[in-house]
PDB file of C-alpha atoms in Angstrom:
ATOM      1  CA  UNK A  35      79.620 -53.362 -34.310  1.00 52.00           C
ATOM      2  CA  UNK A  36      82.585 -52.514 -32.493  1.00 59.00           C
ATOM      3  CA  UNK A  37      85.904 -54.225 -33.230  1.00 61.00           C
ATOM      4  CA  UNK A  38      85.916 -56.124 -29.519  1.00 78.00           C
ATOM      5  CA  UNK A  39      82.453 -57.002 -30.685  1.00 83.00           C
ATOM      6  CA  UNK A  40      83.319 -58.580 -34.190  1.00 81.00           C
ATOM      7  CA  UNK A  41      86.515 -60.356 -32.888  1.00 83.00           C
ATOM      8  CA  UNK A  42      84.321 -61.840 -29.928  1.00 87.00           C
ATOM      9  CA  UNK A  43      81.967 -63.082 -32.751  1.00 91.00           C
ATOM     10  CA  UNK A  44      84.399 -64.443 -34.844  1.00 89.00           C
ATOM     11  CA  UNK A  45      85.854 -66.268 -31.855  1.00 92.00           C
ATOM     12  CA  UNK A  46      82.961 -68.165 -30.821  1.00 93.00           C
ATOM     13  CA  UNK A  47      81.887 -69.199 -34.618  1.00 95.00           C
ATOM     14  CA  UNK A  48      85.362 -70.503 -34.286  1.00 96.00           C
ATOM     15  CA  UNK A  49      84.436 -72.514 -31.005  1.00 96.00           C
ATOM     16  CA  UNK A  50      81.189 -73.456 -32.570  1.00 96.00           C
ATOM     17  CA  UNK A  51      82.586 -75.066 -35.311  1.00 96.00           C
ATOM     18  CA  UNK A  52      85.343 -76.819 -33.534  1.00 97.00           C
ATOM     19  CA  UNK A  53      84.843 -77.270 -29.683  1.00 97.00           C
ATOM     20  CA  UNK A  54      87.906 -79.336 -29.134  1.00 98.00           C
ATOM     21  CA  UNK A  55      91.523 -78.140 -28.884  1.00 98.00           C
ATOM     22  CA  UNK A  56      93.438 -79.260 -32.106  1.00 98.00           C
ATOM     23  CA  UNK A  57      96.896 -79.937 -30.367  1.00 98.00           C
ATOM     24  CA  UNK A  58      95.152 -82.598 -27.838  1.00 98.00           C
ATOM     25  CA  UNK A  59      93.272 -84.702 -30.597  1.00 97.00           C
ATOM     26  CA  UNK A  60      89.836 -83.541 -29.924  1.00 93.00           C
ATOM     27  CA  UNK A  61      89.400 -85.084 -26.451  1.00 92.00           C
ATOM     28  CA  UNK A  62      90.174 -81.433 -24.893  1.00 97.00           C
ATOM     29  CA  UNK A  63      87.650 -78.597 -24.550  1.00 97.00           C
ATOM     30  CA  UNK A  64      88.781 -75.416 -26.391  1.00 98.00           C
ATOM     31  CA  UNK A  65      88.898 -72.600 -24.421  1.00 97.00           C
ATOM     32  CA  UNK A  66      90.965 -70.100 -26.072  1.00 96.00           C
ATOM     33  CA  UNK A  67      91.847 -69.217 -29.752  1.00 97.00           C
ATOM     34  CA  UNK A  68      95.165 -69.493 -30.665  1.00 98.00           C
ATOM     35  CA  UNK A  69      96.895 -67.630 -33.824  1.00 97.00           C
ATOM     36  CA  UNK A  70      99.744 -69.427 -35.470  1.00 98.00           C
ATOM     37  CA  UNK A  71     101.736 -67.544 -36.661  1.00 97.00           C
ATOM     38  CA  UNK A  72     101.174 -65.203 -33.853  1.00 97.00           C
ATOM     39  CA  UNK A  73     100.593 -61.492 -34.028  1.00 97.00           C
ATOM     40  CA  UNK A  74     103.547 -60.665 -32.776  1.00 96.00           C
ATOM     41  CA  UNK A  75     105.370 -62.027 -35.338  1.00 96.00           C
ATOM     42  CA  UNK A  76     103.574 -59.335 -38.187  1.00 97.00           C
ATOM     43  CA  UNK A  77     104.770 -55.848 -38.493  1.00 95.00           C
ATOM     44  CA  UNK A  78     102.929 -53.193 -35.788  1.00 95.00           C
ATOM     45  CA  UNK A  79     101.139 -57.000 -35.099  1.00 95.00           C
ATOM     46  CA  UNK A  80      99.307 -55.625 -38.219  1.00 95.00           C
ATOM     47  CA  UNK A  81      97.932 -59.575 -39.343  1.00 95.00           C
ATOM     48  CA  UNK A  82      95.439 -60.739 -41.572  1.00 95.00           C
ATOM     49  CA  UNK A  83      92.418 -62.864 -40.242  1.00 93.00           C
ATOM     50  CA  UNK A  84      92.732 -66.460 -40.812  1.00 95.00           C
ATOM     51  CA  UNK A  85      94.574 -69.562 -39.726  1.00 97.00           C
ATOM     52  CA  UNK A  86      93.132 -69.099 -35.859  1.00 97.00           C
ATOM     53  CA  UNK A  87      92.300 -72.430 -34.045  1.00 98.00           C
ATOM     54  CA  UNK A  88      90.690 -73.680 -30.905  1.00 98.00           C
ATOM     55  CA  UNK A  89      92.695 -74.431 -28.497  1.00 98.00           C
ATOM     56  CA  UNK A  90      92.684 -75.565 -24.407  1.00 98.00           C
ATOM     57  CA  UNK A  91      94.091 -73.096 -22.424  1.00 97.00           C
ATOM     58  CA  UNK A  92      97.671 -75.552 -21.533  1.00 97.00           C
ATOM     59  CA  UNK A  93      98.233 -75.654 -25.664  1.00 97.00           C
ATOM     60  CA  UNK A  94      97.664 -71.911 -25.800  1.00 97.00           C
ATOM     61  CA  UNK A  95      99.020 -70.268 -22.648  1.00 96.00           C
ATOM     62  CA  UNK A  96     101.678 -73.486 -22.507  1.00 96.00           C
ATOM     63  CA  UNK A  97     103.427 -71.980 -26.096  1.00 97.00           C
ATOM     64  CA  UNK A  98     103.549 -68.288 -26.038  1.00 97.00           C
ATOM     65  CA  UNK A  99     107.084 -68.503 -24.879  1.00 97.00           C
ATOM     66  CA  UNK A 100     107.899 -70.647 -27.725  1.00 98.00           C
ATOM     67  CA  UNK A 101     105.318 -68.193 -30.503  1.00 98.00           C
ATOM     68  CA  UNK A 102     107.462 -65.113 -29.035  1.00 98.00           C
ATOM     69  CA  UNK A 103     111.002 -67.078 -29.713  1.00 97.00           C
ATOM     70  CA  UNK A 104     109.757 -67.741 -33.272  1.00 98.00           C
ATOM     71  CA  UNK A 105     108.599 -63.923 -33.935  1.00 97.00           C
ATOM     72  CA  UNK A 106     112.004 -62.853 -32.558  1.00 95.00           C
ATOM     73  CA  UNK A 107     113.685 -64.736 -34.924  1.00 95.00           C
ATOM     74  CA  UNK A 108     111.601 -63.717 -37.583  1.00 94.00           C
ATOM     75  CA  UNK A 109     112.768 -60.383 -37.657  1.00 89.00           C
ATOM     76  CA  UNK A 110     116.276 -61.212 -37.272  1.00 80.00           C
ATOM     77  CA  UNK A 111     117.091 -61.335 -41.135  1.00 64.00           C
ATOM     78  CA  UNK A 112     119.350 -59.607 -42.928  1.00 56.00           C
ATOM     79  CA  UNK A 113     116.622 -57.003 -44.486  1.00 57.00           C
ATOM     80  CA  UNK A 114     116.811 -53.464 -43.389  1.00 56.00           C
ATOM     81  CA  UNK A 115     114.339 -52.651 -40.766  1.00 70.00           C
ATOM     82  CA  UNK A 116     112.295 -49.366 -40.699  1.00 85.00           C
ATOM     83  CA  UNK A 117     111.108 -47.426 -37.654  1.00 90.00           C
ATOM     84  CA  UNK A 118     107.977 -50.026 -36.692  1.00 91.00           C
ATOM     85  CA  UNK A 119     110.804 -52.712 -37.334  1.00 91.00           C
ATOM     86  CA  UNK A 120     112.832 -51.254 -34.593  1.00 89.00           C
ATOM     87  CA  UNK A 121     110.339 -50.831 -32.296  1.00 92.00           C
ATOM     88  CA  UNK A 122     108.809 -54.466 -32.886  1.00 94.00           C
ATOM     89  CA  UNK A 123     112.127 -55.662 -32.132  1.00 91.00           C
ATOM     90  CA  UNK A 124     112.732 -53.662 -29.092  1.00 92.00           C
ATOM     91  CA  UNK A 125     109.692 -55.055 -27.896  1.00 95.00           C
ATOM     92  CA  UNK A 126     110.439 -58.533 -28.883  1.00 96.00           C
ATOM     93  CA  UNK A 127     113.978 -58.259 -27.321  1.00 94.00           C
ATOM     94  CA  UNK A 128     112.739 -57.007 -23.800  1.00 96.00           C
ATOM     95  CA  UNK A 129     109.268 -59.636 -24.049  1.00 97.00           C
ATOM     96  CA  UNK A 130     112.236 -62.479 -24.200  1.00 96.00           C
ATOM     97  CA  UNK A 131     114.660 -60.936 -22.026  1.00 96.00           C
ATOM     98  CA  UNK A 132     112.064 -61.020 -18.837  1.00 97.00           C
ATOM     99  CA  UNK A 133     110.118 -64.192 -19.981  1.00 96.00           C
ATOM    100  CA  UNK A 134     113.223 -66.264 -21.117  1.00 96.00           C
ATOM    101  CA  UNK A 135     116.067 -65.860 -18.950  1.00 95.00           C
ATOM    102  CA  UNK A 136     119.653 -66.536 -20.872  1.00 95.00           C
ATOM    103  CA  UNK A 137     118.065 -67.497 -23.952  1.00 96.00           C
ATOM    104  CA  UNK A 138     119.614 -63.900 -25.625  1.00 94.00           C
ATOM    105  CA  UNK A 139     123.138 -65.061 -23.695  1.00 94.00           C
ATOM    106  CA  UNK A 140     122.803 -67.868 -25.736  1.00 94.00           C
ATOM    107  CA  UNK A 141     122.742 -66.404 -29.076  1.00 91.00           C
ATOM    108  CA  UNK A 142     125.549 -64.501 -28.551  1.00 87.00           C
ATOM    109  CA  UNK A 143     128.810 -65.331 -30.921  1.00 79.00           C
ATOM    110  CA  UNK A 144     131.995 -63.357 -29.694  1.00 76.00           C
ATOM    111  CA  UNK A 145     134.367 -61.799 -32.174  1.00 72.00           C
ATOM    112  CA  UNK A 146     137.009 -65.412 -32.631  1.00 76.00           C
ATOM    113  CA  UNK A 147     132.908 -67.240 -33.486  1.00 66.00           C
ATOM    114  CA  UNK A 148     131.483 -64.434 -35.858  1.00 64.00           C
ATOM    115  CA  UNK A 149     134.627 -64.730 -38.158  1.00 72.00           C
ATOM    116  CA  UNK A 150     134.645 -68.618 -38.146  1.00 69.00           C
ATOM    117  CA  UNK A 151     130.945 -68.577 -38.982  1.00 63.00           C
ATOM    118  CA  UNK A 152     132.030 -66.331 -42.231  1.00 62.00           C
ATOM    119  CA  UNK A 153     134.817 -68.582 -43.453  1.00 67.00           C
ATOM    120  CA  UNK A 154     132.131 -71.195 -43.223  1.00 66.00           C
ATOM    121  CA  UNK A 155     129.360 -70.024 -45.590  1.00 63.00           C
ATOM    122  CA  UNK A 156     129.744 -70.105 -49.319  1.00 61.00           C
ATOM    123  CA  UNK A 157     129.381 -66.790 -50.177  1.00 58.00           C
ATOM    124  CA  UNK A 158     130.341 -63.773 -48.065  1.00 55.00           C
ATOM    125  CA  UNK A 159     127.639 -62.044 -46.378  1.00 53.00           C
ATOM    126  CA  UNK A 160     127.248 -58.889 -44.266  1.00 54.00           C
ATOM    127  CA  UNK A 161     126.314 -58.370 -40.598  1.00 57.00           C
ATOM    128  CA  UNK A 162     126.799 -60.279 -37.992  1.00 62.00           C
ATOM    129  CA  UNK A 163     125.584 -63.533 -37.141  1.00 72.00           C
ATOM    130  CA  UNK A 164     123.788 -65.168 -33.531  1.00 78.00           C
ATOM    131  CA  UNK A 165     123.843 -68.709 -32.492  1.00 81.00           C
ATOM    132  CA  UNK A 166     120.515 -70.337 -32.773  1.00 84.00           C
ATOM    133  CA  UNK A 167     121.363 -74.247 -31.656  1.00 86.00           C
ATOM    134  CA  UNK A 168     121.890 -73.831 -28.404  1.00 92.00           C
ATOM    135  CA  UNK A 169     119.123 -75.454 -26.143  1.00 94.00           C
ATOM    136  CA  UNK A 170     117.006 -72.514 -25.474  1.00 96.00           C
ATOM    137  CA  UNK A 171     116.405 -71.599 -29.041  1.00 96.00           C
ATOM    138  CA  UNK A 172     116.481 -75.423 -30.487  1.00 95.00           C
ATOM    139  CA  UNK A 173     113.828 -76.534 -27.432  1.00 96.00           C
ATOM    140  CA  UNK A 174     111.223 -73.183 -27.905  1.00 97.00           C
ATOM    141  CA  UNK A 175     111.648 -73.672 -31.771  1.00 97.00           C
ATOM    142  CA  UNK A 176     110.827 -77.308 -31.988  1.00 96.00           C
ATOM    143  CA  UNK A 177     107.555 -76.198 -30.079  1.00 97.00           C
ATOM    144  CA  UNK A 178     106.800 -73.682 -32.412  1.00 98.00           C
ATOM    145  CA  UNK A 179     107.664 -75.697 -35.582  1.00 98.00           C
ATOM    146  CA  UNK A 180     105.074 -78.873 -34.247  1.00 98.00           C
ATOM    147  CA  UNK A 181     102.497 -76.407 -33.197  1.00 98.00           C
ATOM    148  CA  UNK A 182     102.612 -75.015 -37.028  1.00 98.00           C
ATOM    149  CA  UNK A 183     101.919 -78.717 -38.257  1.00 98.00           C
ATOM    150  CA  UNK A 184      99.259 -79.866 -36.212  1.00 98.00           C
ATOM    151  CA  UNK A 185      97.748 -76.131 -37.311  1.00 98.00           C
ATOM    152  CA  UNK A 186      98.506 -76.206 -40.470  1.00 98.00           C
ATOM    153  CA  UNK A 187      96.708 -79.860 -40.889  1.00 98.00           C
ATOM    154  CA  UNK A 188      93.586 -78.481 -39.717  1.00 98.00           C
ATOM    155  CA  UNK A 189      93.256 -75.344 -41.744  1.00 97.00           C
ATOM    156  CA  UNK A 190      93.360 -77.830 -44.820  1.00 96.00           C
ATOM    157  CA  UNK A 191      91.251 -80.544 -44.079  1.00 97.00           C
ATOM    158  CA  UNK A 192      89.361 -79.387 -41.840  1.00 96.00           C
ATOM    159  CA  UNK A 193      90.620 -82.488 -39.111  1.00 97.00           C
ATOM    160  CA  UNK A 194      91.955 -82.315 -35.752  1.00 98.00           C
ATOM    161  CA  UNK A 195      95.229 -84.901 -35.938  1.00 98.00           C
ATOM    162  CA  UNK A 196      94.108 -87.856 -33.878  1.00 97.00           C
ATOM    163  CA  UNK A 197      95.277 -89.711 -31.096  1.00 95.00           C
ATOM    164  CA  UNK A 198      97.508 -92.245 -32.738  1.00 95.00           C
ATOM    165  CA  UNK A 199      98.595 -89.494 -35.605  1.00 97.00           C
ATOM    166  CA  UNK A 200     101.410 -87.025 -34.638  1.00 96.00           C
ATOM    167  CA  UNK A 201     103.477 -84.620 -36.210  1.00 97.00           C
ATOM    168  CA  UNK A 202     107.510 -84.637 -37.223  1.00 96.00           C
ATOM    169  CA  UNK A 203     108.447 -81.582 -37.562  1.00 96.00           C
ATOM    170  CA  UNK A 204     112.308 -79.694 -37.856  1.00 94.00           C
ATOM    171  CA  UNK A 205     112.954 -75.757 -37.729  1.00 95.00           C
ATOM    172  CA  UNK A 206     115.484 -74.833 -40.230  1.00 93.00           C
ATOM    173  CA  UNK A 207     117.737 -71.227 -40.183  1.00 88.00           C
ATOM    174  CA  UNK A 208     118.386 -69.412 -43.225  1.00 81.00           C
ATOM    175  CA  UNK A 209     122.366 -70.335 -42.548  1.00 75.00           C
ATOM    176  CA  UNK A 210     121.382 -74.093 -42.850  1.00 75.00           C
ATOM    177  CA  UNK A 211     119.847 -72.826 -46.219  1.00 72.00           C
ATOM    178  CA  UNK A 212     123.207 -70.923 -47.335  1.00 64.00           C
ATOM    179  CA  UNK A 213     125.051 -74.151 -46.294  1.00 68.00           C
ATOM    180  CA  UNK A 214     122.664 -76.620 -47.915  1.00 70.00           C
ATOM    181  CA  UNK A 215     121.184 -78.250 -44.991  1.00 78.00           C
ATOM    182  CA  UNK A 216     117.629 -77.435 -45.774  1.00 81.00           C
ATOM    183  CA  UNK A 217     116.232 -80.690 -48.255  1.00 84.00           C
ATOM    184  CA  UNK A 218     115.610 -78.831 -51.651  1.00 87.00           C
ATOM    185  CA  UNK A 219     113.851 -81.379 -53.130  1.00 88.00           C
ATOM    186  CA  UNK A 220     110.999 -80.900 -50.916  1.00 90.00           C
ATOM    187  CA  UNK A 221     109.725 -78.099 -53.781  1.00 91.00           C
ATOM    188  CA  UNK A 222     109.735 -80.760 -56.276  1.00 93.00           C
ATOM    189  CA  UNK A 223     106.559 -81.900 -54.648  1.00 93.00           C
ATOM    190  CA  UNK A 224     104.899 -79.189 -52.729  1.00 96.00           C
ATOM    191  CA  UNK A 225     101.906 -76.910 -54.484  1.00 95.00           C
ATOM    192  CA  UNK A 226     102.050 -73.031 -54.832  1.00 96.00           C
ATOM    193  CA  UNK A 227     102.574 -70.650 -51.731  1.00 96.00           C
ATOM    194  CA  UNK A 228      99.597 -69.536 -49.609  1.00 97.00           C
ATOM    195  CA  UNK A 229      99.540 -66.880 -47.234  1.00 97.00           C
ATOM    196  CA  UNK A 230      97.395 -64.655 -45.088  1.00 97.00           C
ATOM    197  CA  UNK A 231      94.734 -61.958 -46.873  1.00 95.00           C
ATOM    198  CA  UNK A 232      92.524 -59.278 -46.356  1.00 92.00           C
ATOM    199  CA  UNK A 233      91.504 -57.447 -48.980  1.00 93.00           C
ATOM    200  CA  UNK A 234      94.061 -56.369 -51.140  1.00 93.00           C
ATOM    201  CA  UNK A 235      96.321 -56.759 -47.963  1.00 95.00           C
ATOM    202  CA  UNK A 236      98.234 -59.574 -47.988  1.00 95.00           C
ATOM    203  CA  UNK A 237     101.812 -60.499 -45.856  1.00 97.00           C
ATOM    204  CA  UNK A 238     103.397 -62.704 -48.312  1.00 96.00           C
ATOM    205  CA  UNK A 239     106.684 -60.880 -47.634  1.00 94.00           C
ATOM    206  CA  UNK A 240     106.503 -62.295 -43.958  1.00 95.00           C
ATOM    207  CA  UNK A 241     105.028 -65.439 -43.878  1.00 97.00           C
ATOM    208  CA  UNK A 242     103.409 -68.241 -46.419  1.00 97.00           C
ATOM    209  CA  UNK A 243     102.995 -71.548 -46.265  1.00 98.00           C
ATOM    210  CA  UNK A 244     102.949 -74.671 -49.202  1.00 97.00           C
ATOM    211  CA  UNK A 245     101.469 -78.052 -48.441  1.00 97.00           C
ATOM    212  CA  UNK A 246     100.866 -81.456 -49.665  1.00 96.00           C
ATOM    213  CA  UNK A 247      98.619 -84.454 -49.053  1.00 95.00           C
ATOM    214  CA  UNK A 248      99.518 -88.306 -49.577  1.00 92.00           C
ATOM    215  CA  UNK A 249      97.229 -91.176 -48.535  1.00 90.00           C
ATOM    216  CA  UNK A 250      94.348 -89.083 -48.791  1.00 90.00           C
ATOM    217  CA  UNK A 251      94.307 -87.069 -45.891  1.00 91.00           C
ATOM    218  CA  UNK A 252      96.183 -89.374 -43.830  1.00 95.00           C
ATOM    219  CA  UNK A 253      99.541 -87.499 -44.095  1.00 95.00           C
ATOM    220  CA  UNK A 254     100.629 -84.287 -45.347  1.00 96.00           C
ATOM    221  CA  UNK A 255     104.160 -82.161 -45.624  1.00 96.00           C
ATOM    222  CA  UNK A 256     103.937 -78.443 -45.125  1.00 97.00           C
ATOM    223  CA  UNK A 257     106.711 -75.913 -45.131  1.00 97.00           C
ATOM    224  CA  UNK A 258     106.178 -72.562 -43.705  1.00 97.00           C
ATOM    225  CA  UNK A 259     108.786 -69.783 -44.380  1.00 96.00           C
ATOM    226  CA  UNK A 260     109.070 -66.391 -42.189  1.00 96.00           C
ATOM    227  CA  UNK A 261     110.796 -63.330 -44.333  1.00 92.00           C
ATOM    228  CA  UNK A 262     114.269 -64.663 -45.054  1.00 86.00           C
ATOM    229  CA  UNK A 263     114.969 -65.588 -41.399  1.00 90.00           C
ATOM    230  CA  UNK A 264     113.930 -68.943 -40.970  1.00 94.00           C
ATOM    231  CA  UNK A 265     111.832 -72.000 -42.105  1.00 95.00           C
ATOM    232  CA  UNK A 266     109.732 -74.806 -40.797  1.00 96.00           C
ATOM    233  CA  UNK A 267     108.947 -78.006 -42.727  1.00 96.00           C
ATOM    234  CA  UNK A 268     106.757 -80.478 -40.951  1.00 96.00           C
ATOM    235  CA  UNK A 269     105.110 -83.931 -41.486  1.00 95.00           C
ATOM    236  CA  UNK A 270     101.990 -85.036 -40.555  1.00 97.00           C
ATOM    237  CA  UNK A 271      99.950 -87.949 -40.153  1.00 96.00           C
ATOM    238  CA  UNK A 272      96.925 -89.517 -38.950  1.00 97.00           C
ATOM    239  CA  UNK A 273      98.743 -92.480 -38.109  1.00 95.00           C
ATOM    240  CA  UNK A 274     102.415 -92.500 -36.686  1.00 92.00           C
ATOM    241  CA  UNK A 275     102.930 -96.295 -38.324  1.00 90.00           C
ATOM    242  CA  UNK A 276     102.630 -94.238 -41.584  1.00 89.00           C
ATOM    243  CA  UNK A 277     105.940 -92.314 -40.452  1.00 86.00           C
ATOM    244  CA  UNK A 278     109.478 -93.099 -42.082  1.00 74.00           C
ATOM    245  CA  UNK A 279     111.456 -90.257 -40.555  1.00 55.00           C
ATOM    246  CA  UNK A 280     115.260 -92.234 -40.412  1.00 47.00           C
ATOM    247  CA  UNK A 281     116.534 -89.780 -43.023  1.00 44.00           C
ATOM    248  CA  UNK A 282     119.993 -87.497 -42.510  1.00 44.00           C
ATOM    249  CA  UNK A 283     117.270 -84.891 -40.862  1.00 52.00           C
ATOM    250  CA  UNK A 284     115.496 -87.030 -37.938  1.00 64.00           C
ATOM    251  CA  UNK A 285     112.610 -85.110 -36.132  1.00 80.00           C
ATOM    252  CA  UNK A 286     111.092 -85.625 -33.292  1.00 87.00           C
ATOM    253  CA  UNK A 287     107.549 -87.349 -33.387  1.00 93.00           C
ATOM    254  CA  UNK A 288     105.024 -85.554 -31.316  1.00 96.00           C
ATOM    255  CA  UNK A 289     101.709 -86.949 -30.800  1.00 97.00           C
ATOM    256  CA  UNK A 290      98.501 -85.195 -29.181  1.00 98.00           C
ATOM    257  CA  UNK A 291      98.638 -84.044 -26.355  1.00 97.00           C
ATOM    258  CA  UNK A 292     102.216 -84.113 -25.490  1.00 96.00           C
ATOM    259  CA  UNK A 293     102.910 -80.336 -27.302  1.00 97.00           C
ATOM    260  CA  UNK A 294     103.535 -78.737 -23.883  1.00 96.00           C
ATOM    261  CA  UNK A 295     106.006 -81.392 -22.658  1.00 95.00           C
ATOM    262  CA  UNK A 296     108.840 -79.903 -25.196  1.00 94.00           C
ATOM    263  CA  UNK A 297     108.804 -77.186 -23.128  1.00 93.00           C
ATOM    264  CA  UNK A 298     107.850 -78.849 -19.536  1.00 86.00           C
ATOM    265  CA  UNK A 299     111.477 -79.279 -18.465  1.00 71.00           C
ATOM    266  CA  UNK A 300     112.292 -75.337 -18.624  1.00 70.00           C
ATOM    267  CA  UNK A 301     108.691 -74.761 -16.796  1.00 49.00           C
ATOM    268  CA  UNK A 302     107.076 -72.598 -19.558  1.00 42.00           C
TER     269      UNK A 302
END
């Protein structure tokens, strides 16, 4: 069987077993299988099978600009890259150059910015740094981090997120880690790291994920990490009453169906 053939197979067992898009609360005909995290965001787009949902073709189509923000940033960490590196990132660079007008302008710190952003970190670090709160970034991110939880929900029980759930979810960079934004305490509770794996293949040094359920299966916390460049931690829940968000890191609650709008006002 050719490799077309197989991924054509394991498509449709995918439709078969869930016929519904997961992002619209199972009232949506799946179309299309979505990959989160997305290809693009592996090395040569080299990626494990696994963690691929059903999806209508608005939830897919309606976030690739937001899946190729989050692989950019991905590989925007302070590890050496190699030659595939480069090239990934050339590609990444140009794919959100023509698809994302101004959103590289954005990220640009001048010389007077890149020195106050080194006084302000604990330690001292080398390289330079980029600006990723202004509203391109924060608006394609915020897709990208709810996307992961209503994903993430499903690959562990199994459940699309209903209509009357929703997901909170918050995008953090690894400066807010050096400055001590990101809520530690989260670990205290969440299980062992998972990841992606084929064989002895595995991509733990680019992505994994931790979870945990409460009330059953009626909510859930994940965090997702991507190399050292940035995080996601999301909450979940089958019911949005269940949701106490007021803390000092409010999140937006995003209920199914409404994934696209985040990025409806920039006409992705």
């Amino acid at each position: 069987m050719s490799e077309s053939a197989a991924k054509k197979r394991t498509h449709a067992r995918i439709l078969e077993a869930c016929p519904n898009c997961i992002y619209c609360g199972g009232h949506v005909a799946a179309v299309s299988i979505d990959h989160v995290p997305p290809r693009a965001m592996f090395l040569g787009k080299h990626r494990p099978k696994g963690l691929e949902f059903a999806s209508c073709k608005k939830c897919n189509e309606g976030t690739g600009h937001a899946d190729l923000v989050a692989s950019l940033l991905s590989r925007l960490s302070p590890d050496a890259a190699n030659d595939q590196e480069k090239a990934d990132l050339t590609k990444l660079l140009s794919g959100v150059s023509n698809n994302i007008p101004g959103l590289l302008e954005e990220m640009h710190l001048d010389d007077s910015d890149q020195a106050v952003a080194h006084k302000r970190l604990p330690k001292s670090l080398d390289g330079g740094f980029l600006k990723a709160n202004g509203p391109l970034v924060s608006v394609h991110m915020q897709a990208f981090a709810t996307k992961l939880g209503f994903a993430l929900y499903h690959e562990l029980t199994g459940q699309i997120v209903p209509v009357g759930g929703g997901v909170a979810a918050r995008w953090f960079s690894n400066v807010d880690r050096l400055e001590g934004t990101f809520p530690q305490s989260v670990f205290d509770i969440l299980l062992a790291p998972m990841t992606l794996k084929q064989g002895k293949f595995d991509v733990s040094d680019q992505s994994s994920y931790q979870w945990r359920l409460a009330e059953g299966d009626r909510m859930a916390l994940f965090f997702a990490s991507f190399r050292h460049s940035f995080a996601v931690l999301a909450f979940v829940t089958t019911d949005i009453q269940l949701f106490d968000v007021a803390t000092q890191h409010p999140m937006q609650i995003v209920t199914p169906g409404k994934l696209t709008e985040l990025l409806a006002n920039l006409g992705s």
